[in-house]
Amino acid sequence: MMMLEEVVKANKDFVKDFEPKKMSHLPKKKLAIVTCMDTRLTGFLEPAMGIERGDAKIIKNAGNAAVDRDIIRSVAAAIYALGAEEVMVVGHYDCGMANADPVKLESLMKERGVDKEALSEIDMKEWIGAIDGEEENVLSVVNKIKESPFIPEDVPIHGLIIDLYDGKLKVLVEG
Ligand code: ZN
């Protein structure tokens, strides 16, 4: 069975027992979180932070990196359009992006038919957002958001890191 069929079936069961309710799209806790797309954070990061449905805007990408304008754009939208008053960049140990091998990725992409010229125009390490160290990356993303001319100075940008094994959060930057 394709995952799509499995998801559609799961949704039918879900809807059967679900009590519909209207919620505001504004984050109740006025919080925006920038974090990684790691599968182990799903259903784990939120309870570890005391965050429930409707509480926060959660922006995810590979390695919670700020390699393109999209993270800044989403943080700005959370602040100006949605009322976020605090931002938390939350990294995690054992991140796949800290172990990403740009050379290997490039050859895999070539094998899958990605245009060589397109590949020659990018710095793979930077483009894919491969990181040197998880804590280091949190600090650098915090700085990138802080330094952006589009982010107001009165919004604290915090940096945290979570241990996926025991769920412990460590504050690296108190914004
Ligand atoms: Zn990660």
PDB file of C-alpha atoms and ligand atoms in Angstrom:
ATOM      1  CA  MET A   1       0.000   0.000   0.000  1.00  0.00           C
ATOM      2  CA  MET A   2       1.232   3.467  -0.853  1.00  0.00           C
ATOM      3  CA  MET A   3       1.546   5.830   2.098  1.00  0.00           C
ATOM      4  CA  LEU A   4      -1.116   8.006   0.514  1.00  0.00           C
ATOM      5  CA  GLU A   5      -3.726   5.275   0.866  1.00  0.00           C
ATOM      6  CA  GLU A   6      -2.633   4.609   4.416  1.00  0.00           C
ATOM      7  CA  VAL A   7      -2.954   8.297   5.291  1.00  0.00           C
ATOM      8  CA  VAL A   8      -6.390   8.613   3.697  1.00  0.00           C
ATOM      9  CA  LYS A   9      -7.557   5.562   5.630  1.00  0.00           C
ATOM     10  CA  ALA A  10      -6.082   6.870   8.908  1.00  0.00           C
ATOM     11  CA  ASN A  11      -7.828  10.169   8.336  1.00  0.00           C
ATOM     12  CA  LYS A  12     -11.220   8.473   7.967  1.00  0.00           C
ATOM     13  CA  ASP A  13     -10.741   6.864  11.377  1.00  0.00           C
ATOM     14  CA  PHE A  14      -9.480  10.112  12.852  1.00  0.00           C
ATOM     15  CA  VAL A  15     -12.408  12.192  11.662  1.00  0.00           C
ATOM     16  CA  LYS A  16     -14.896   9.636  12.986  1.00  0.00           C
ATOM     17  CA  ASP A  17     -13.813  10.227  16.578  1.00  0.00           C
ATOM     18  CA  PHE A  18     -12.791  13.841  16.316  1.00  0.00           C
ATOM     19  CA  GLU A  19     -14.859  16.611  17.764  1.00  0.00           C
ATOM     20  CA  PRO A  20     -14.535  19.572  15.402  1.00  0.00           C
ATOM     21  CA  LYS A  21     -13.755  22.899  16.980  1.00  0.00           C
ATOM     22  CA  LYS A  22     -12.856  26.329  15.706  1.00  0.00           C
ATOM     23  CA  MET A  23      -9.543  27.769  16.788  1.00  0.00           C
ATOM     24  CA  SER A  24      -7.740  31.056  16.202  1.00  0.00           C
ATOM     25  CA  HIS A  25      -4.836  31.007  13.770  1.00  0.00           C
ATOM     26  CA  LEU A  26      -2.956  33.354  16.107  1.00  0.00           C
ATOM     27  CA  PRO A  27      -0.429  31.639  18.398  1.00  0.00           C
ATOM     28  CA  LYS A  28      -1.914  31.653  21.908  1.00  0.00           C
ATOM     29  CA  LYS A  29       1.513  31.833  23.524  1.00  0.00           C
ATOM     30  CA  LYS A  30       2.710  34.500  21.040  1.00  0.00           C
ATOM     31  CA  LEU A  31       5.627  32.275  20.210  1.00  0.00           C
ATOM     32  CA  ALA A  32       7.398  31.265  16.987  1.00  0.00           C
ATOM     33  CA  ILE A  33       9.681  28.234  16.981  1.00  0.00           C
ATOM     34  CA  VAL A  34      12.293  27.509  14.321  1.00  0.00           C
ATOM     35  CA  THR A  35      13.272  23.868  14.406  1.00  0.00           C
ATOM     36  CA  CYS A  36      14.426  20.863  12.419  1.00  0.00           C
ATOM     37  CA  MET A  37      12.319  18.519  10.295  1.00  0.00           C
ATOM     38  CA  ASP A  38      13.771  15.505  12.134  1.00  0.00           C
ATOM     39  CA  THR A  39      11.128  12.769  12.438  1.00  0.00           C
ATOM     40  CA  ARG A  40      12.005  12.171  16.074  1.00  0.00           C
ATOM     41  CA  LEU A  41      10.824  15.669  16.976  1.00  0.00           C
ATOM     42  CA  THR A  42       7.291  14.933  15.764  1.00  0.00           C
ATOM     43  CA  GLY A  43       4.939  14.666  18.716  1.00  0.00           C
ATOM     44  CA  PHE A  44       7.958  15.041  20.997  1.00  0.00           C
ATOM     45  CA  LEU A  45       9.211  18.613  20.851  1.00  0.00           C
ATOM     46  CA  GLU A  46       5.824  20.136  21.637  1.00  0.00           C
ATOM     47  CA  PRO A  47       5.133  18.248  24.882  1.00  0.00           C
ATOM     48  CA  ALA A  48       8.800  18.670  25.836  1.00  0.00           C
ATOM     49  CA  MET A  49       8.230  22.436  25.601  1.00  0.00           C
ATOM     50  CA  GLY A  50       4.748  22.497  27.090  1.00  0.00           C
ATOM     51  CA  ILE A  51       3.305  23.542  23.746  1.00  0.00           C
ATOM     52  CA  GLU A  52      -0.175  22.500  22.716  1.00  0.00           C
ATOM     53  CA  ARG A  53      -2.218  22.815  19.541  1.00  0.00           C
ATOM     54  CA  GLY A  54      -2.823  26.507  18.839  1.00  0.00           C
ATOM     55  CA  ASP A  55       0.010  27.732  21.085  1.00  0.00           C
ATOM     56  CA  ALA A  56       2.876  28.471  18.691  1.00  0.00           C
ATOM     57  CA  LYS A  57       3.951  28.851  15.080  1.00  0.00           C
ATOM     58  CA  ILE A  58       6.410  26.077  14.289  1.00  0.00           C
ATOM     59  CA  ILE A  59       8.709  26.617  11.311  1.00  0.00           C
ATOM     60  CA  LYS A  60      10.665  23.566  10.239  1.00  0.00           C
ATOM     61  CA  ASN A  61      13.377  22.783   7.755  1.00  0.00           C
ATOM     62  CA  ALA A  62      16.366  20.473   7.379  1.00  0.00           C
ATOM     63  CA  GLY A  63      18.760  21.278  10.196  1.00  0.00           C
ATOM     64  CA  ASN A  64      16.747  24.312  11.447  1.00  0.00           C
ATOM     65  CA  ALA A  65      19.080  26.291   9.201  1.00  0.00           C
ATOM     66  CA  ALA A  66      18.647  29.856   8.000  1.00  0.00           C
ATOM     67  CA  VAL A  67      20.253  29.297   4.625  1.00  0.00           C
ATOM     68  CA  ASP A  68      17.617  31.119   2.653  1.00  0.00           C
ATOM     69  CA  ARG A  69      15.197  33.939   3.126  1.00  0.00           C
ATOM     70  CA  ASP A  70      12.324  31.584   3.831  1.00  0.00           C
ATOM     71  CA  ILE A  71      13.051  31.208   7.536  1.00  0.00           C
ATOM     72  CA  ILE A  72      13.300  34.975   7.982  1.00  0.00           C
ATOM     73  CA  ARG A  73      10.121  35.439   5.926  1.00  0.00           C
ATOM     74  CA  SER A  74       8.216  32.968   8.114  1.00  0.00           C
ATOM     75  CA  VAL A  75       9.544  34.492  11.342  1.00  0.00           C
ATOM     76  CA  ALA A  76       8.570  37.949  10.060  1.00  0.00           C
ATOM     77  CA  ALA A  77       5.083  36.694   9.189  1.00  0.00           C
ATOM     78  CA  ALA A  78       4.767  35.161  12.661  1.00  0.00           C
ATOM     79  CA  ILE A  79       5.706  38.507  14.215  1.00  0.00           C
ATOM     80  CA  TYR A  80       3.911  41.043  12.024  1.00  0.00           C
ATOM     81  CA  ALA A  81       0.895  39.096  10.815  1.00  0.00           C
ATOM     82  CA  LEU A  82       0.338  36.677  13.670  1.00  0.00           C
ATOM     83  CA  GLY A  83       1.451  38.487  16.788  1.00  0.00           C
ATOM     84  CA  ALA A  84       4.451  36.409  17.863  1.00  0.00           C
ATOM     85  CA  GLU A  85       6.433  38.284  20.513  1.00  0.00           C
ATOM     86  CA  GLU A  86       9.195  35.771  21.120  1.00  0.00           C
ATOM     87  CA  VAL A  87      11.219  33.483  18.848  1.00  0.00           C
ATOM     88  CA  MET A  88      12.972  30.256  19.802  1.00  0.00           C
ATOM     89  CA  VAL A  89      15.468  28.487  17.554  1.00  0.00           C
ATOM     90  CA  VAL A  90      15.481  24.893  18.749  1.00  0.00           C
ATOM     91  CA  GLY A  91      18.174  22.554  17.462  1.00  0.00           C
ATOM     92  CA  HIS A  92      18.732  18.970  18.499  1.00  0.00           C
ATOM     93  CA  TYR A  93      21.698  16.686  18.988  1.00  0.00           C
ATOM     94  CA  ASP A  94      22.339  13.864  16.509  1.00  0.00           C
ATOM     95  CA  CYS A  95      21.036  15.995  13.630  1.00  0.00           C
ATOM     96  CA  GLY A  96      21.130  14.397  10.200  1.00  0.00           C
ATOM     97  CA  MET A  97      22.313  17.677   8.712  1.00  0.00           C
ATOM     98  CA  ALA A  98      25.429  17.584  10.878  1.00  0.00           C
ATOM     99  CA  ASN A  99      26.301  14.299   9.228  1.00  0.00           C
ATOM    100  CA  ALA A 100      25.246  15.206   5.703  1.00  0.00           C
ATOM    101  CA  ASP A 101      28.009  14.568   3.186  1.00  0.00           C
ATOM    102  CA  PRO A 102      27.765  17.207   0.425  1.00  0.00           C
ATOM    103  CA  VAL A 103      29.937  15.199  -1.993  1.00  0.00           C
ATOM    104  CA  LYS A 104      27.778  12.113  -1.593  1.00  0.00           C
ATOM    105  CA  LEU A 105      24.593  14.148  -1.923  1.00  0.00           C
ATOM    106  CA  GLU A 106      25.812  15.737  -5.124  1.00  0.00           C
ATOM    107  CA  SER A 107      26.615  12.396  -6.696  1.00  0.00           C
ATOM    108  CA  LEU A 108      23.226  10.991  -5.644  1.00  0.00           C
ATOM    109  CA  MET A 109      21.528  13.976  -7.221  1.00  0.00           C
ATOM    110  CA  LYS A 110      23.478  13.450 -10.448  1.00  0.00           C
ATOM    111  CA  GLU A 111      22.468   9.781 -10.473  1.00  0.00           C
ATOM    112  CA  ARG A 112      18.821  10.827 -10.130  1.00  0.00           C
ATOM    113  CA  GLY A 113      19.099  13.053 -13.168  1.00  0.00           C
ATOM    114  CA  VAL A 114      19.650  16.489 -11.640  1.00  0.00           C
ATOM    115  CA  ASP A 115      21.138  18.836 -14.211  1.00  0.00           C
ATOM    116  CA  LYS A 116      24.934  19.050 -13.825  1.00  0.00           C
ATOM    117  CA  GLU A 117      24.956  22.710 -14.699  1.00  0.00           C
ATOM    118  CA  ALA A 118      22.432  23.515 -11.998  1.00  0.00           C
ATOM    119  CA  LEU A 119      24.617  21.612  -9.551  1.00  0.00           C
ATOM    120  CA  SER A 120      27.723  23.490 -10.651  1.00  0.00           C
ATOM    121  CA  GLU A 121      26.069  26.772  -9.752  1.00  0.00           C
ATOM    122  CA  ILE A 122      25.616  25.993  -6.075  1.00  0.00           C
ATOM    123  CA  ASP A 123      27.840  25.346  -3.100  1.00  0.00           C
ATOM    124  CA  MET A 124      26.257  22.043  -2.047  1.00  0.00           C
ATOM    125  CA  LYS A 125      27.239  22.313   1.610  1.00  0.00           C
ATOM    126  CA  GLU A 126      25.686  25.728   1.912  1.00  0.00           C
ATOM    127  CA  TRP A 127      22.718  25.015  -0.348  1.00  0.00           C
ATOM    128  CA  ILE A 128      21.604  21.873   1.468  1.00  0.00           C
ATOM    129  CA  GLY A 129      22.288  23.495   4.838  1.00  0.00           C
ATOM    130  CA  ALA A 130      24.827  20.949   6.069  1.00  0.00           C
ATOM    131  CA  ILE A 131      25.978  22.035   9.501  1.00  0.00           C
ATOM    132  CA  ASP A 132      29.262  21.634  11.325  1.00  0.00           C
ATOM    133  CA  GLY A 133      27.862  21.291  14.805  1.00  0.00           C
ATOM    134  CA  GLU A 134      24.362  21.363  16.283  1.00  0.00           C
ATOM    135  CA  GLU A 135      25.021  23.926  19.033  1.00  0.00           C
ATOM    136  CA  GLU A 136      27.103  26.063  16.704  1.00  0.00           C
ATOM    137  CA  ASN A 137      24.276  26.037  14.176  1.00  0.00           C
ATOM    138  CA  VAL A 138      21.715  27.232  16.729  1.00  0.00           C
ATOM    139  CA  LEU A 139      23.966  30.176  17.607  1.00  0.00           C
ATOM    140  CA  SER A 140      24.476  31.070  13.974  1.00  0.00           C
ATOM    141  CA  VAL A 141      20.749  30.891  13.149  1.00  0.00           C
ATOM    142  CA  VAL A 142      19.906  33.053  16.173  1.00  0.00           C
ATOM    143  CA  ASN A 143      22.409  35.617  14.904  1.00  0.00           C
ATOM    144  CA  LYS A 144      21.110  35.502  11.342  1.00  0.00           C
ATOM    145  CA  ILE A 145      17.551  36.155  12.517  1.00  0.00           C
ATOM    146  CA  LYS A 146      18.711  38.906  14.901  1.00  0.00           C
ATOM    147  CA  GLU A 147      20.801  40.584  12.238  1.00  0.00           C
ATOM    148  CA  SER A 148      18.035  40.576   9.664  1.00  0.00           C
ATOM    149  CA  PRO A 149      16.864  44.125   8.936  1.00  0.00           C
ATOM    150  CA  PHE A 150      13.290  42.798   8.826  1.00  0.00           C
ATOM    151  CA  ILE A 151      13.167  41.542  12.410  1.00  0.00           C
ATOM    152  CA  PRO A 152      12.390  44.148  15.089  1.00  0.00           C
ATOM    153  CA  GLU A 153      14.921  44.565  17.875  1.00  0.00           C
ATOM    154  CA  ASP A 154      12.387  44.232  20.674  1.00  0.00           C
ATOM    155  CA  VAL A 155      11.644  40.591  19.829  1.00  0.00           C
ATOM    156  CA  PRO A 156      13.851  38.248  21.873  1.00  0.00           C
ATOM    157  CA  ILE A 157      15.459  35.503  19.772  1.00  0.00           C
ATOM    158  CA  HIS A 158      16.382  32.577  22.008  1.00  0.00           C
ATOM    159  CA  GLY A 159      18.538  29.589  21.130  1.00  0.00           C
ATOM    160  CA  LEU A 160      17.894  26.133  22.593  1.00  0.00           C
ATOM    161  CA  ILE A 161      18.888  22.570  21.918  1.00  0.00           C
ATOM    162  CA  ILE A 162      17.041  19.372  22.806  1.00  0.00           C
ATOM    163  CA  ASP A 163      18.350  15.928  23.551  1.00  0.00           C
ATOM    164  CA  LEU A 164      16.224  13.483  21.564  1.00  0.00           C
ATOM    165  CA  TYR A 165      17.025  10.669  23.955  1.00  0.00           C
ATOM    166  CA  ASP A 166      15.858  12.106  27.267  1.00  0.00           C
ATOM    167  CA  GLY A 167      13.976  15.213  26.097  1.00  0.00           C
ATOM    168  CA  LYS A 168      16.142  17.641  28.071  1.00  0.00           C
ATOM    169  CA  LEU A 169      16.261  21.178  26.717  1.00  0.00           C
ATOM    170  CA  LYS A 170      19.319  23.350  27.127  1.00  0.00           C
ATOM    171  CA  VAL A 171      19.176  27.116  26.711  1.00  0.00           C
ATOM    172  CA  LEU A 172      22.131  28.303  24.632  1.00  0.00           C
ATOM    173  CA  VAL A 173      21.059  31.898  24.062  1.00  0.00           C
ATOM    174  CA  GLU A 174      18.720  33.914  26.212  1.00  0.00           C
ATOM    175  CA  GLY A 175      17.543  36.504  23.748  1.00  0.00           C
TER     176      GLY A 175
HETATM  177 ZN    ZN B   1      17.952  17.801  12.584  1.00  0.00          ZN
END
